Short mmCIF file of C-alpha atoms in Angstrom, two decimals:
data_model
loop_
_atom_site.label_atom_id
_atom_site.label_comp_id
_atom_site.label_asym_id
_atom_site.label_seq_id
_atom_site.Cartn_x
_atom_site.Cartn_y
_atom_site.Cartn_z
CA MET A 178 19.02 -5.48 -12.45
CA GLU A 179 17.66 -8.84 -13.65
CA ASN A 180 19.49 -10.65 -10.83
CA LEU A 181 17.69 -8.76 -8.08
CA ILE A 182 14.87 -11.15 -7.17
CA PHE A 183 12.91 -8.50 -5.29
CA LEU A 184 12.57 -6.51 -8.52
CA THR A 185 10.85 -9.36 -10.36
CA PHE A 186 7.07 -9.54 -10.41
CA PRO A 187 6.96 -12.40 -7.85
CA GLY A 188 9.46 -10.55 -5.65
CA LEU A 189 7.44 -7.34 -5.79
CA VAL A 190 4.23 -9.22 -5.01
CA GLY A 191 6.02 -10.62 -1.95
CA LEU A 192 7.19 -7.16 -0.92
CA SER A 193 3.67 -5.82 -1.42
CA VAL A 194 2.38 -8.38 1.09
CA VAL A 195 4.97 -7.07 3.57
CA LEU A 196 3.66 -3.56 2.86
CA LEU A 197 0.07 -4.73 3.44
CA VAL A 198 1.04 -6.32 6.76
CA LEU A 199 2.88 -3.11 7.73
CA HIS A 200 -0.30 -1.11 7.07
CA ILE A 201 -2.43 -3.54 9.08
CA MET A 202 -0.02 -3.67 12.02
CA LEU A 203 0.41 0.10 12.09
CA GLN A 204 -3.33 0.69 12.07
CA GLY A 205 -3.93 -2.03 14.67
CA ASN A 206 -1.18 -0.81 16.99
CA LEU A 207 -2.34 2.80 16.87
CA ALA A 208 -5.98 1.81 17.47
CA THR A 209 -4.98 -0.50 20.33
CA ARG A 210 -2.84 2.21 21.90
CA GLU A 211 -5.89 4.45 21.96
CA LEU A 212 -8.66 1.94 22.81
CA GLY A 213 -6.72 -0.65 24.81
CA SER A 214 -5.82 -4.29 24.47
CA GLN A 215 -9.19 -5.46 25.84
CA TRP A 216 -10.89 -3.73 22.88
CA ASN A 217 -8.41 -5.31 20.48
CA ALA A 218 -8.92 -8.82 21.88
CA GLY A 219 -12.69 -8.45 22.16
CA PRO A 220 -15.44 -8.92 19.57
CA ARG A 221 -15.78 -5.14 18.93
CA ASP A 222 -19.57 -5.38 18.98
CA ASP A 223 -19.89 -1.80 20.18
CA ASN A 224 -18.47 -0.42 16.88
CA LYS A 225 -16.16 1.80 18.88
CA LYS A 226 -13.65 3.59 16.63
CA PRO A 227 -10.42 5.36 17.52
CA GLN A 228 -10.85 9.13 17.63
CA GLY A 229 -7.17 10.15 17.58
CA LYS A 230 -5.50 11.69 14.54
CA LEU A 231 -2.80 9.05 14.04
CA ALA A 232 -5.11 6.05 14.41
CA GLY A 233 -7.63 7.63 12.05
CA ARG A 234 -4.98 8.47 9.49
CA ALA A 235 -3.53 4.97 9.68
CA GLU A 236 -6.99 3.50 9.09
CA ARG A 237 -7.65 5.79 6.11
CA ALA A 238 -4.20 5.05 4.65
CA LEU A 239 -4.89 1.32 4.95
CA ARG A 240 -8.26 1.70 3.21
CA ASN A 241 -6.61 3.74 0.46
CA PHE A 242 -3.97 1.04 0.01
CA GLN A 243 -6.68 -1.62 -0.18
CA GLU A 244 -8.39 0.31 -3.00
CA THR A 245 -5.41 0.00 -5.36
CA TYR A 246 -3.86 -3.22 -4.10
CA PRO A 247 -6.10 -5.58 -6.12
CA ALA A 248 -5.13 -3.75 -9.32
CA PHE A 249 -1.45 -4.10 -8.48
CA ILE A 250 -1.77 -7.81 -7.71
CA GLY A 251 -3.77 -8.47 -10.86
CA LEU A 252 -1.37 -6.57 -13.08
CA ALA A 253 1.74 -8.06 -11.47
CA LEU A 254 0.46 -11.61 -11.80
CA ALA A 255 -0.69 -11.07 -15.39
CA LEU A 256 2.70 -9.60 -16.26
CA ALA A 257 4.52 -12.46 -14.54
CA ILE A 258 2.63 -14.87 -16.80
CA ALA A 259 2.31 -12.93 -20.08
CA GLU A 260 5.32 -10.61 -20.08
CA PRO A 261 7.76 -11.80 -17.38
CA HIS A 262 10.66 -9.74 -18.80
CA SER A 263 8.76 -6.52 -19.45
CA ARG A 264 11.03 -3.66 -18.42
CA LEU A 265 8.13 -1.17 -18.48
CA GLY A 266 6.04 -3.49 -16.32
CA GLN A 267 8.84 -4.02 -13.81
CA VAL A 268 9.58 -0.30 -13.61
CA GLY A 269 5.88 0.37 -13.12
CA ALA A 270 5.68 -2.18 -10.31
CA VAL A 271 8.69 -0.62 -8.56
CA ILE A 272 7.19 2.86 -9.01
CA TRP A 273 3.89 1.66 -7.50
CA PHE A 274 5.70 0.11 -4.54
CA VAL A 275 7.85 3.18 -3.85
CA GLY A 276 4.84 5.49 -4.14
CA ARG A 277 2.81 3.36 -1.74
CA LEU A 278 5.71 3.09 0.69
CA ALA A 279 6.19 6.87 0.71
CA TYR A 280 2.45 7.39 1.16
CA ILE A 281 2.38 5.89 4.67
CA PRO A 282 4.52 8.44 6.58
CA LEU A 283 3.23 11.30 4.44
CA TYR A 284 -0.35 10.45 5.42
CA LEU A 285 0.49 9.83 9.09
CA PHE A 286 2.25 13.19 9.42
CA GLY A 287 -0.46 15.07 7.49
CA VAL A 288 1.69 16.18 4.54
CA SER A 289 -1.17 16.99 2.18
CA TYR A 290 0.10 17.80 -1.30
CA ILE A 291 3.19 15.62 -1.28
CA ARG A 292 1.03 12.74 -0.05
CA SER A 293 -1.25 13.25 -3.05
CA PHE A 294 1.81 13.30 -5.30
CA ALA A 295 2.95 9.96 -3.84
CA TRP A 296 -0.49 8.55 -4.64
CA LEU A 297 -0.21 9.87 -8.21
CA VAL A 298 3.23 8.28 -8.53
CA ALA A 299 1.77 4.94 -7.46
CA MET A 300 -1.05 5.34 -9.96
CA ALA A 301 1.49 6.11 -12.70
CA GLY A 302 3.19 2.84 -11.78
CA LEU A 303 -0.09 1.00 -12.29
CA GLY A 304 -0.46 2.83 -15.60
CA CYS A 305 2.97 1.62 -16.73
CA MET A 306 2.07 -1.93 -15.74
CA ALA A 307 -1.22 -1.75 -17.66
CA ALA A 308 0.53 -0.28 -20.69
CA ALA A 309 3.04 -3.12 -20.64
CA LEU A 310 0.17 -5.58 -20.87
CA LEU A 311 -1.89 -3.71 -23.42
CA PHE A 312 0.73 -2.49 -25.90
#
């Protein structure tokens, strides 16, 4: 497992950026599909928001991701410096990533309780990462 670069803290930070871009592109594409490319290219001074279910869900999923992303980045970077070989920290980072990845389609398709479970899984991953730093 140590030879898999994407499972190291720097590798998981890189993958998390891909996940962030996926969220942004998904939200942008769904909003543009609803409001048009002129809205997307314009200054958006009218504060017009998409009204459709998928675009709204994608926006809320992105905001939810952005709420926990700084904690993940901070923990991953601290672990990369202080505890680069922490098994608990690495497992926590992978758990966070998998939970956040699963969260996207669960939110888009309106799967309520399993979506909340995926969020809890991601939070448990952050907890493992914090524990690896603190104990």
